[in-house]
């Protein structure tokens, strides 16, 4: 089974790219982030005609996640348990940042769009850390219930967990994505039993999944590695290959993220 994750930065604007990507790489399951639409606003006709089931979760023109599968899609969940609201007061809502479902032969896959954090002194930063704690807790719960569970936590984590996951650490001094609390929160998910299944085959430096639209970051190779497939032990042992489709960052109308693709023999 081939699974992929991709921050699409508006599904309505890039539906043609998604369809072409699915066909070109024969992807069985695609997790999308930043679909930026409510489900009712999406025209899924072409995806369904191609044999895919779609589950989408979006509340407005921001955030939003989706799962696209041609190997079944069941037990869909639209939020992590105990996830914080934004804002974190009586006016807050649970944002559309997580969507889980069972695909294929019992693989639980979560499409995740972790909060950005914005700035170190912004309330969005502690919100991000609490959101990652909710993810850690859910991963721990899944494996406590069944240590052999096939679980994949995939998506845009908005954390660069190692120094070589950014093009220049000096540039990021005093900025989010690389701070020790963020990295510790990311590691905590791993310590529950989830591992990056792509890095062993594609170590850094210079291996990125995101390049800002500004300042010609992509042609300058000034990127960040912030999109991941984290697998439970059962998923880790099933990996047969992986790649980052850097070509999808090229051309007119590209997302600022590249898809991450993993092959599994489950």
Tab-separated table of C-alpha atoms in Angstrom, residues 74-169:
chain	number	residue	atom	x	y	z
A	74	UNK	CA	-14.030	3.750	7.799
A	75	UNK	CA	-14.286	4.808	11.457
A	76	UNK	CA	-13.617	8.434	10.545
A	77	UNK	CA	-12.852	10.753	13.467
A	78	UNK	CA	-12.780	14.519	13.118
A	79	UNK	CA	-10.701	15.498	16.127
A	80	UNK	CA	-8.159	14.260	18.621
A	81	UNK	CA	-9.457	13.631	22.141
A	82	UNK	CA	-8.656	16.400	24.649
A	83	UNK	CA	-7.300	18.735	21.966
A	84	UNK	CA	-7.267	22.397	23.082
A	85	UNK	CA	-9.490	25.043	21.546
A	86	UNK	CA	-8.381	28.200	19.804
A	87	UNK	CA	-8.571	30.748	21.293
A	88	UNK	CA	-8.099	28.966	24.586
A	89	UNK	CA	-10.981	30.745	26.299
A	90	UNK	CA	-14.770	30.586	26.329
A	91	UNK	CA	-14.904	31.815	22.699
A	92	UNK	CA	-12.617	29.096	21.385
A	93	UNK	CA	-13.411	26.232	19.014
A	94	UNK	CA	-11.692	22.971	18.162
A	95	UNK	CA	-10.041	23.824	14.860
A	96	UNK	CA	-10.132	21.488	11.845
A	97	UNK	CA	-6.602	20.163	12.266
A	98	UNK	CA	-6.988	16.391	12.658
A	99	UNK	CA	-8.854	13.702	10.759
A	100	UNK	CA	-8.408	9.991	11.375
A	101	UNK	CA	-9.695	6.907	9.598
A	102	UNK	CA	-9.016	3.225	9.014
A	103	UNK	CA	-7.772	2.287	5.539
A	104	UNK	CA	-6.555	-0.872	3.858
A	105	UNK	CA	-5.848	-3.803	6.162
A	106	UNK	CA	-6.562	-2.036	9.445
A	107	UNK	CA	-4.187	0.932	9.218
A	108	UNK	CA	-5.308	3.852	11.373
A	109	UNK	CA	-4.042	7.012	9.669
A	110	UNK	CA	-4.310	10.528	11.041
A	111	UNK	CA	-4.000	13.570	8.767
A	112	UNK	CA	-2.575	16.275	11.034
A	113	UNK	CA	-2.019	19.987	10.666
A	114	UNK	CA	-0.193	21.081	13.813
A	115	UNK	CA	-0.641	24.764	14.771
A	116	UNK	CA	2.091	27.070	13.505
A	117	UNK	CA	2.847	28.802	16.791
A	118	UNK	CA	3.308	32.160	15.070
A	119	UNK	CA	5.752	33.886	17.426
A	120	UNK	CA	7.401	32.881	20.687
A	121	UNK	CA	5.480	35.475	22.705
A	122	UNK	CA	2.159	34.809	20.944
A	123	UNK	CA	-0.631	32.765	22.638
A	124	UNK	CA	-0.540	30.486	19.589
A	125	UNK	CA	2.830	29.131	20.748
A	126	UNK	CA	1.641	27.507	24.029
A	127	UNK	CA	-1.487	26.419	22.144
A	128	UNK	CA	0.786	24.576	19.710
A	129	UNK	CA	2.590	22.817	22.556
A	130	UNK	CA	-0.680	21.751	24.166
A	131	UNK	CA	-1.955	20.521	20.801
A	132	UNK	CA	1.153	18.358	20.402
A	133	UNK	CA	0.612	17.010	23.908
A	134	UNK	CA	-2.910	15.948	22.912
A	135	UNK	CA	-1.392	14.138	19.919
A	136	UNK	CA	1.162	12.400	22.146
A	137	UNK	CA	-1.582	11.303	24.520
A	138	UNK	CA	-3.685	9.860	21.702
A	139	UNK	CA	-0.707	7.988	20.275
A	140	UNK	CA	0.069	6.595	23.728
A	141	UNK	CA	-3.550	5.533	24.182
A	142	UNK	CA	-3.613	3.719	20.826
A	143	UNK	CA	-0.499	1.669	21.602
A	144	UNK	CA	-1.443	1.034	25.223
A	145	UNK	CA	-4.664	-0.524	23.960
A	146	UNK	CA	-2.808	-2.621	21.366
A	147	UNK	CA	0.987	-2.587	21.070
A	148	UNK	CA	0.701	-4.186	17.627
A	149	UNK	CA	-1.694	-1.538	16.288
A	150	UNK	CA	-0.946	-0.194	12.822
A	151	UNK	CA	-1.040	3.587	13.279
A	152	UNK	CA	0.423	6.350	11.114
A	153	UNK	CA	0.545	9.966	12.288
A	154	UNK	CA	1.149	11.990	9.144
A	155	UNK	CA	1.072	15.595	8.072
A	156	UNK	CA	2.493	19.048	8.577
A	157	UNK	CA	3.928	19.117	12.095
A	158	UNK	CA	5.280	22.679	11.856
A	159	UNK	CA	8.365	21.512	13.768
A	160	UNK	CA	11.878	21.040	12.425
A	161	UNK	CA	13.127	18.479	14.980
A	162	UNK	CA	16.823	18.595	14.014
A	163	UNK	CA	19.185	21.414	13.083
A	164	UNK	CA	19.723	20.030	9.589
A	165	UNK	CA	15.965	20.211	8.999
A	166	UNK	CA	16.334	23.928	8.219
A	167	UNK	CA	18.592	25.638	5.744
A	168	UNK	CA	20.183	27.989	8.284
A	169	UNK	CA	19.782	27.778	12.057
